[in-house]
Coordinates of N, CA, C and O in Angstrom, one line a residue:
X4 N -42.3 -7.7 -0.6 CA -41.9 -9.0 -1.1 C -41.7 -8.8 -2.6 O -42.2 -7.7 -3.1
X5 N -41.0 -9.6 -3.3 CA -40.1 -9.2 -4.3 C -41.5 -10.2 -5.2 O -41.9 -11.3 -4.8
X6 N -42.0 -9.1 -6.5 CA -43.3 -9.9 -7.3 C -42.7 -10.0 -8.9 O -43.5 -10.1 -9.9
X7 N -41.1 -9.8 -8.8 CA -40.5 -10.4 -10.3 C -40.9 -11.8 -10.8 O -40.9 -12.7 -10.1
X8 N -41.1 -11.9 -11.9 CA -41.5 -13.6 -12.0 C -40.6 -14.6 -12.5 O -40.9 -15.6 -13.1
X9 N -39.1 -13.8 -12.0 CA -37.9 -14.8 -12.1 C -37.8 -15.3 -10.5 O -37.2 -16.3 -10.1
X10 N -38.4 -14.6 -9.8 CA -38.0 -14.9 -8.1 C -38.3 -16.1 -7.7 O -39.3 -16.7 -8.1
X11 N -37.5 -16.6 -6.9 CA -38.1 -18.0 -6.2 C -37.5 -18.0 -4.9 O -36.3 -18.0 -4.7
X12 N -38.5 -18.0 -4.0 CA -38.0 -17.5 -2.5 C -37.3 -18.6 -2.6 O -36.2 -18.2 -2.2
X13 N -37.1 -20.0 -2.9 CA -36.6 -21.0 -2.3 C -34.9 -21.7 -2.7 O -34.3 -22.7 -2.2
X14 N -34.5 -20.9 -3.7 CA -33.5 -20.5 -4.1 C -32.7 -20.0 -3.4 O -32.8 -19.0 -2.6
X15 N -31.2 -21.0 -3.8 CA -30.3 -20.7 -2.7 C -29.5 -19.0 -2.8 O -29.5 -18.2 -3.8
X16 N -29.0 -18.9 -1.4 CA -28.8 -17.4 -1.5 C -27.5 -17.3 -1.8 O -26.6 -18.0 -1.4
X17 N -27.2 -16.0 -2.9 CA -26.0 -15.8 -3.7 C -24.8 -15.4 -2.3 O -24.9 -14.4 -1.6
X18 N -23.9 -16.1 -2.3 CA -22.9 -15.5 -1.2 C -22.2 -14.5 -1.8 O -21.9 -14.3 -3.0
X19 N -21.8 -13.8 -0.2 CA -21.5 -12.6 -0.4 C -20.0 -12.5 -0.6 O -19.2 -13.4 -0.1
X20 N -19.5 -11.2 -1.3 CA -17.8 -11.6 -1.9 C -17.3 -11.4 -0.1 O -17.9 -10.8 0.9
X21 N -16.1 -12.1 -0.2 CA -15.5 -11.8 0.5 C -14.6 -10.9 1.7 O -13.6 -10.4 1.2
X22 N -14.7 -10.7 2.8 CA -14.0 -8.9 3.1 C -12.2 -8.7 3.1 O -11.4 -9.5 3.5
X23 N -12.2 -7.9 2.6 CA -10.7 -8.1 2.7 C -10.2 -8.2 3.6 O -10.7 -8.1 4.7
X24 N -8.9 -8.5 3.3 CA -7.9 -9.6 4.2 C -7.6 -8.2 5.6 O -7.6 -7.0 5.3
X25 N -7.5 -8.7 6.6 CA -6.7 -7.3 7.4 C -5.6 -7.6 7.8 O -5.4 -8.8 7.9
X26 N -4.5 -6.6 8.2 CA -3.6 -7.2 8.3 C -3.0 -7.5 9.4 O -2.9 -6.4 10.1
X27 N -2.6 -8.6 10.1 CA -2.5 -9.3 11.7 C -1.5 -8.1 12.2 O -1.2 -7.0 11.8
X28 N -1.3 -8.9 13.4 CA -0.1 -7.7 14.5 C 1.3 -8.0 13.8 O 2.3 -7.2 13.8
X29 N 1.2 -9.5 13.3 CA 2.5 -10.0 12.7 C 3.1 -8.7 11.6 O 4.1 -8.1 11.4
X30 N 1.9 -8.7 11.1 CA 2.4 -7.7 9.8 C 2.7 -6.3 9.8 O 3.4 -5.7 9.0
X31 N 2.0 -5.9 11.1 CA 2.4 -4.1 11.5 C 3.5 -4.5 12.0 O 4.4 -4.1 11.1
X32 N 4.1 -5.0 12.9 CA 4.8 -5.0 13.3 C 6.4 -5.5 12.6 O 7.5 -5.3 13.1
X33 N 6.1 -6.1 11.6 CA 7.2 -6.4 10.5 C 7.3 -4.8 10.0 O 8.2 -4.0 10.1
X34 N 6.2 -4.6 9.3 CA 6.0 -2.6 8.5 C 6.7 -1.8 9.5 O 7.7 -1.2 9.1
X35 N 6.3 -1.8 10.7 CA 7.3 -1.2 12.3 C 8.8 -1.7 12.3 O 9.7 -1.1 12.7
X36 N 8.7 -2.3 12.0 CA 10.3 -2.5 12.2 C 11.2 -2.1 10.5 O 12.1 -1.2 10.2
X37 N 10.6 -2.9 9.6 CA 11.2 -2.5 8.1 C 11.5 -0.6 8.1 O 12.6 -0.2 7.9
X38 N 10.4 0.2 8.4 CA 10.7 1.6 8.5 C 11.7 2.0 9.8 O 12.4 3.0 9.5
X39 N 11.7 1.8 10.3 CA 12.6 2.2 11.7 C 14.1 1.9 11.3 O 15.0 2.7 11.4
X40 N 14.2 0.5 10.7 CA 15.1 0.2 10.4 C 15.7 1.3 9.0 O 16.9 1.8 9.0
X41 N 14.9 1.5 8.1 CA 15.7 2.3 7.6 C 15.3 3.7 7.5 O 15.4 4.3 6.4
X42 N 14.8 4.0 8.4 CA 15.0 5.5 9.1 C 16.3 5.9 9.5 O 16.9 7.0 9.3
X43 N 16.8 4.6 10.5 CA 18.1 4.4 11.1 C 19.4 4.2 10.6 O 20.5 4.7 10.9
X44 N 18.9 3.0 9.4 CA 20.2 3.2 8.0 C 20.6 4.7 7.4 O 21.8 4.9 7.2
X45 N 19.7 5.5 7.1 CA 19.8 6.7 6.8 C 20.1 8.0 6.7 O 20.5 8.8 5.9
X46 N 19.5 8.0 8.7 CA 19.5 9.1 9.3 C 21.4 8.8 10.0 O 22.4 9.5 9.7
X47 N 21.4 7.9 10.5 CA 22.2 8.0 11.5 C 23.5 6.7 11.0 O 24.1 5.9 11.8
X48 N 23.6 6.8 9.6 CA 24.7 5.5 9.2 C 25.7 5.0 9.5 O 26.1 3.9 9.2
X49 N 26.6 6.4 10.6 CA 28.0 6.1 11.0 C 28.4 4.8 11.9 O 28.8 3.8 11.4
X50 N 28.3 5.1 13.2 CA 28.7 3.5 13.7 C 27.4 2.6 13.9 O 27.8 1.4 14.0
X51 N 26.3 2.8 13.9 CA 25.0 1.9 14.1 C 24.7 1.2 12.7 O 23.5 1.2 12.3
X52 N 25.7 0.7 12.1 CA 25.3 -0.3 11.1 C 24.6 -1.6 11.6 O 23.5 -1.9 11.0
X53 N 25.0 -2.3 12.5 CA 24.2 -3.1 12.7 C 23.1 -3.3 13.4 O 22.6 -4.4 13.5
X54 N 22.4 -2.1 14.2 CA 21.2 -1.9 14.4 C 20.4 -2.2 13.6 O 19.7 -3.1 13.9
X55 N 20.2 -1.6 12.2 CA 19.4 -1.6 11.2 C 19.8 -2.7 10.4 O 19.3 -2.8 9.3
X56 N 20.7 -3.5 10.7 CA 21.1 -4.8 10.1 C 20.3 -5.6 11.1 O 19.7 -6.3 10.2
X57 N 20.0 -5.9 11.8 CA 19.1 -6.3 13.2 C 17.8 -6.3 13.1 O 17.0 -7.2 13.1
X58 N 17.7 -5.1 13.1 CA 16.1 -4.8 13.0 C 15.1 -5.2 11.3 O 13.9 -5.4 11.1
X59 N 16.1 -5.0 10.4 CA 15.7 -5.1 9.3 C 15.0 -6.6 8.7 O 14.1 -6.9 8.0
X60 N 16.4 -7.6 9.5 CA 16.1 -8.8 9.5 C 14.8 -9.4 10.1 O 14.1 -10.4 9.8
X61 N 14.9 -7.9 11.5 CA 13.4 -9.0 12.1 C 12.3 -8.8 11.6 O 11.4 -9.6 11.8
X62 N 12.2 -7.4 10.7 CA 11.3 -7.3 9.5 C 10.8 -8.4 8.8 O 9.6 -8.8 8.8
X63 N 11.7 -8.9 8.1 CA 11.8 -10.4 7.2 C 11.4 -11.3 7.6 O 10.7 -12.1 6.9
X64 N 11.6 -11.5 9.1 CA 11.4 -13.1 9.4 C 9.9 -12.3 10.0 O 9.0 -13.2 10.0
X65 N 9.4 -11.4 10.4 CA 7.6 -11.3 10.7 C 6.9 -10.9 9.5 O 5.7 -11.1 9.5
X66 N 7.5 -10.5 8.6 CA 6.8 -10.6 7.4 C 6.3 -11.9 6.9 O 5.2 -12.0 6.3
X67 N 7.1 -13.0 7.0 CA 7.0 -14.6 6.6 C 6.2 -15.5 7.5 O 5.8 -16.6 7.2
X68 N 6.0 -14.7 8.8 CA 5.3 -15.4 9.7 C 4.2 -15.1 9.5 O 3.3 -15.9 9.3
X69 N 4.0 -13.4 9.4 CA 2.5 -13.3 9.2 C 1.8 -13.7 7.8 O 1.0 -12.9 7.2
X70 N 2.1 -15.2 7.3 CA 1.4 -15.5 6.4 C 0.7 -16.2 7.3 O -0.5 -15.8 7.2
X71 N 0.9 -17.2 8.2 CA 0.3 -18.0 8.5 C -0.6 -18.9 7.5 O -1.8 -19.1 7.5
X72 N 0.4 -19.5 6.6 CA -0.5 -20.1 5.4 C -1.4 -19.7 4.3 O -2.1 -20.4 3.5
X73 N -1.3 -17.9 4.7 CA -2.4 -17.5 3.6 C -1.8 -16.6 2.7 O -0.6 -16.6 2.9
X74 N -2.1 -15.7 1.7 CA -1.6 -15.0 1.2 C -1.0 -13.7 1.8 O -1.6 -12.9 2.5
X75 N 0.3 -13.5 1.3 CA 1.0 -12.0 2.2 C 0.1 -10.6 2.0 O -0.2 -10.0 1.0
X76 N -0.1 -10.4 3.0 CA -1.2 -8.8 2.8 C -0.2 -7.7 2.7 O 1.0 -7.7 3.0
X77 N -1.0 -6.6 2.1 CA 0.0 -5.5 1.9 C 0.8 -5.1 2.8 O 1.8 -4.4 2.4
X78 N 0.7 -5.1 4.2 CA 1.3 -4.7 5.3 C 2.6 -5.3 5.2 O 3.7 -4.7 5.3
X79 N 2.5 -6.3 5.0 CA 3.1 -7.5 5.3 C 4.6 -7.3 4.2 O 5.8 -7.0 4.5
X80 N 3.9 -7.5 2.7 CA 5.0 -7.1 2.1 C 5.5 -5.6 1.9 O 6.1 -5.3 0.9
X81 N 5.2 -4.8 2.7 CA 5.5 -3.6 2.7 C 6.8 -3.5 3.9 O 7.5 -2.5 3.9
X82 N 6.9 -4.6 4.8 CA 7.8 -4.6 5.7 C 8.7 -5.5 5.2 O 9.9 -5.4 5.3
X83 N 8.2 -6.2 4.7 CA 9.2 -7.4 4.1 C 10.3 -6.4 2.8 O 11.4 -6.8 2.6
X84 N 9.7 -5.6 2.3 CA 10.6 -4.6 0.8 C 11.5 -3.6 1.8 O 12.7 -3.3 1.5
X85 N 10.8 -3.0 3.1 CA 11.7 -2.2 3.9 C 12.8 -3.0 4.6 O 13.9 -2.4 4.9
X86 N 12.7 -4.2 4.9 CA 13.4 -4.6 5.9 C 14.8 -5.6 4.5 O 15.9 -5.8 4.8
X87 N 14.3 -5.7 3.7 CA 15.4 -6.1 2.7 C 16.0 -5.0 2.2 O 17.2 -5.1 2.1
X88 N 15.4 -3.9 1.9 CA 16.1 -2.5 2.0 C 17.6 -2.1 2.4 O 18.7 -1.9 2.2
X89 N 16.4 -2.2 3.5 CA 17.4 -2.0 5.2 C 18.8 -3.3 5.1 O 20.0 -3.1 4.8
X90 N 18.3 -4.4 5.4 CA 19.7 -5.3 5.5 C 20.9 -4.8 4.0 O 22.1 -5.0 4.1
X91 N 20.3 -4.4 3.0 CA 21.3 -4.6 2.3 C 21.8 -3.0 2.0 O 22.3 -2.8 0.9
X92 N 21.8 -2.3 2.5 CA 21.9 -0.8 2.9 C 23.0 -1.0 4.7 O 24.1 -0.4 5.0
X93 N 22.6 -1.5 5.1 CA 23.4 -1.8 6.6 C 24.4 -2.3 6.1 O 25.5 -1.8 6.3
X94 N 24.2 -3.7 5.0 CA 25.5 -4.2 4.7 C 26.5 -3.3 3.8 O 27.8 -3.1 4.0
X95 N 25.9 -2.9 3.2 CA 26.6 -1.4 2.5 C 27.6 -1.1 3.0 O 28.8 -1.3 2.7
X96 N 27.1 -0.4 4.2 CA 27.5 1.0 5.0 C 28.5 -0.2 5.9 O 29.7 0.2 6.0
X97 N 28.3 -1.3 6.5 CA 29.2 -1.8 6.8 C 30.4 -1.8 6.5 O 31.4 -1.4 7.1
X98 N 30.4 -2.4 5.1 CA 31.8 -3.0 4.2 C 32.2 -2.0 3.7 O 33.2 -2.2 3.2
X99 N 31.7 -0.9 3.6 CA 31.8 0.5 3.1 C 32.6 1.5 4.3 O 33.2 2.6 4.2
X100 N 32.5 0.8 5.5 CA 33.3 1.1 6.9 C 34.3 0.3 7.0 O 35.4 0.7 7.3
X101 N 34.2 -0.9 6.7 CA 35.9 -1.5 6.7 C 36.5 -1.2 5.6 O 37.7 -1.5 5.6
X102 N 36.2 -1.0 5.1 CA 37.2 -1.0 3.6 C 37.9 0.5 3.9 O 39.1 0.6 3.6
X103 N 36.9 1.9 4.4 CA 37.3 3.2 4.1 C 38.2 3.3 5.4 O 39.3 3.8 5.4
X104 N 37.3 2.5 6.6 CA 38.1 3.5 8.0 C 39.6 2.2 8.5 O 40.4 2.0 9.4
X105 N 39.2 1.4 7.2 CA 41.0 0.1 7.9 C 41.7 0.7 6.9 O 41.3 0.5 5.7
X106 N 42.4 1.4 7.0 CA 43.9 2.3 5.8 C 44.7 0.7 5.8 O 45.1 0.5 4.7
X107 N 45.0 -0.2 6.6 CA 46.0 -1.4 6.1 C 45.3 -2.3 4.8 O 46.0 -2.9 3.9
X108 N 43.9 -2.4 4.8 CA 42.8 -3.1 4.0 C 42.9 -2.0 2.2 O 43.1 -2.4 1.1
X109 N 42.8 -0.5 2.9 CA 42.7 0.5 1.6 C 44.6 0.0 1.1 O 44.9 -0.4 0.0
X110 N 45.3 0.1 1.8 CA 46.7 0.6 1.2 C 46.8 -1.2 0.5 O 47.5 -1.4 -0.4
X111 N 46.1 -2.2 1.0 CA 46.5 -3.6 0.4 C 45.6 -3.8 -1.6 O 46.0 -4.4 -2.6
X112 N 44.6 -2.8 -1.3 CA 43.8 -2.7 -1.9 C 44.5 -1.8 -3.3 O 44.5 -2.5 -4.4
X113 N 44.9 -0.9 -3.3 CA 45.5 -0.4 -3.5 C 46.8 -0.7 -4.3 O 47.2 -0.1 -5.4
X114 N 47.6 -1.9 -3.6 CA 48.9 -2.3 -4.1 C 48.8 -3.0 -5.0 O 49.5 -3.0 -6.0
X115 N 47.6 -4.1 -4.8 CA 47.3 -4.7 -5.6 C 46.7 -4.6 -7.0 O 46.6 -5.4 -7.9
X116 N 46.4 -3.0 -6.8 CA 45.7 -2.5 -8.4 C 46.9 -1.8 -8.8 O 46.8 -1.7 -10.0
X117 N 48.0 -1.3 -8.4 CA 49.5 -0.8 -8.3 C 48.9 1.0 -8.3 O 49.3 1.8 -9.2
X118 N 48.4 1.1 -7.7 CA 48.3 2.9 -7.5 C 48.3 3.4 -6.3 O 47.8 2.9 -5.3
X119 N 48.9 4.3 -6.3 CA 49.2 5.3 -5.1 C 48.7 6.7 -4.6 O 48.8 7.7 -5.3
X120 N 48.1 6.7 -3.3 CA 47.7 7.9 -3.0 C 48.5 8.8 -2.4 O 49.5 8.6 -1.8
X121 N 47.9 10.1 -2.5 CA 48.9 11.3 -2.2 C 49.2 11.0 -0.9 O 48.8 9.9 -0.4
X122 N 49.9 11.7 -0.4 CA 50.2 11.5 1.2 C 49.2 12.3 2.2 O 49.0 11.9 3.3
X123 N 48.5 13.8 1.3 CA 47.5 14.8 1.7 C 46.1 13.6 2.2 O 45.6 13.6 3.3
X124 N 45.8 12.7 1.2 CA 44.9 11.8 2.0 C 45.1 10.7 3.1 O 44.4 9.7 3.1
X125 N 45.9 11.0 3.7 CA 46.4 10.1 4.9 C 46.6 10.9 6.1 O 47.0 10.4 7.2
X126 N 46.3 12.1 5.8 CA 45.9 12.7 6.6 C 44.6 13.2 7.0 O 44.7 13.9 8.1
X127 N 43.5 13.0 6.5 CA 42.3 12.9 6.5 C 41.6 11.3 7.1 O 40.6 11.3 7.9
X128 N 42.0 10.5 6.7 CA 41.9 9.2 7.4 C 42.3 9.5 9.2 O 41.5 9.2 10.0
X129 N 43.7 10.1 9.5 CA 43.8 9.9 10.9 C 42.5 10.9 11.6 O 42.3 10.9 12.9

């Protein structure tokens, strides 16, 4: 027994701090998708733009769920930074595919700034 002569058994008990937050299924599974998604932006950008436009999103919207009214845990915004990544990297590589692989969109583009390409690059386009 405690013979300090500040002690008073009958003194309320100091509560204990709090445990940290853990992070729900909502939130792995946002972090799961945010990385996959741009694994996929990255590794494999050619025609699968909108996979990782897809997935990236579903990142975002489980990142916002798994608040469930409380503060976002690190999981959480760790999928939510990948998965906005991702969407705006997909959108990239998108518009960055119609503009390069439509030659009627490049040559309008083009006329409009009044410049001309060799003819050697129109042969690379087919």
């Amino acid at each position: 027994m405690n013979t300090s002569p500040d002690f008073n058994p009958f003194s309320p008990v100091e509560e204990m701090p709090a445990a940290p937050q853990s992070a729900n299924g909502w939130a792995i599974a946002s972090l799961i998708f945010g990385v996959l998604s741009l694994v996929i932006c990255t590794c494999c950008c050619g025609g699968t733009g909108w996979i990782p436009l897809i997935l990236g999103a579903v990142a975002i919207i489980l990142a916002i769920v798994s608040r469930k009214g409380q503060k976002m845990s690190g999981v959480a915004i760790g999928g939510l930074v990948c998965g906005i990544i991702a969407v705006v990297l997909a959108l990239a590589v998108l518009l960055l595919g119609l503009l390069v692989l439509d030659e009627s969109i490049l040559d309008q583009i083009l006329t409009e700034i009044e410049m001309e390409l060799p003819e050697e690059f129109y042969q690379y386009i087919e």
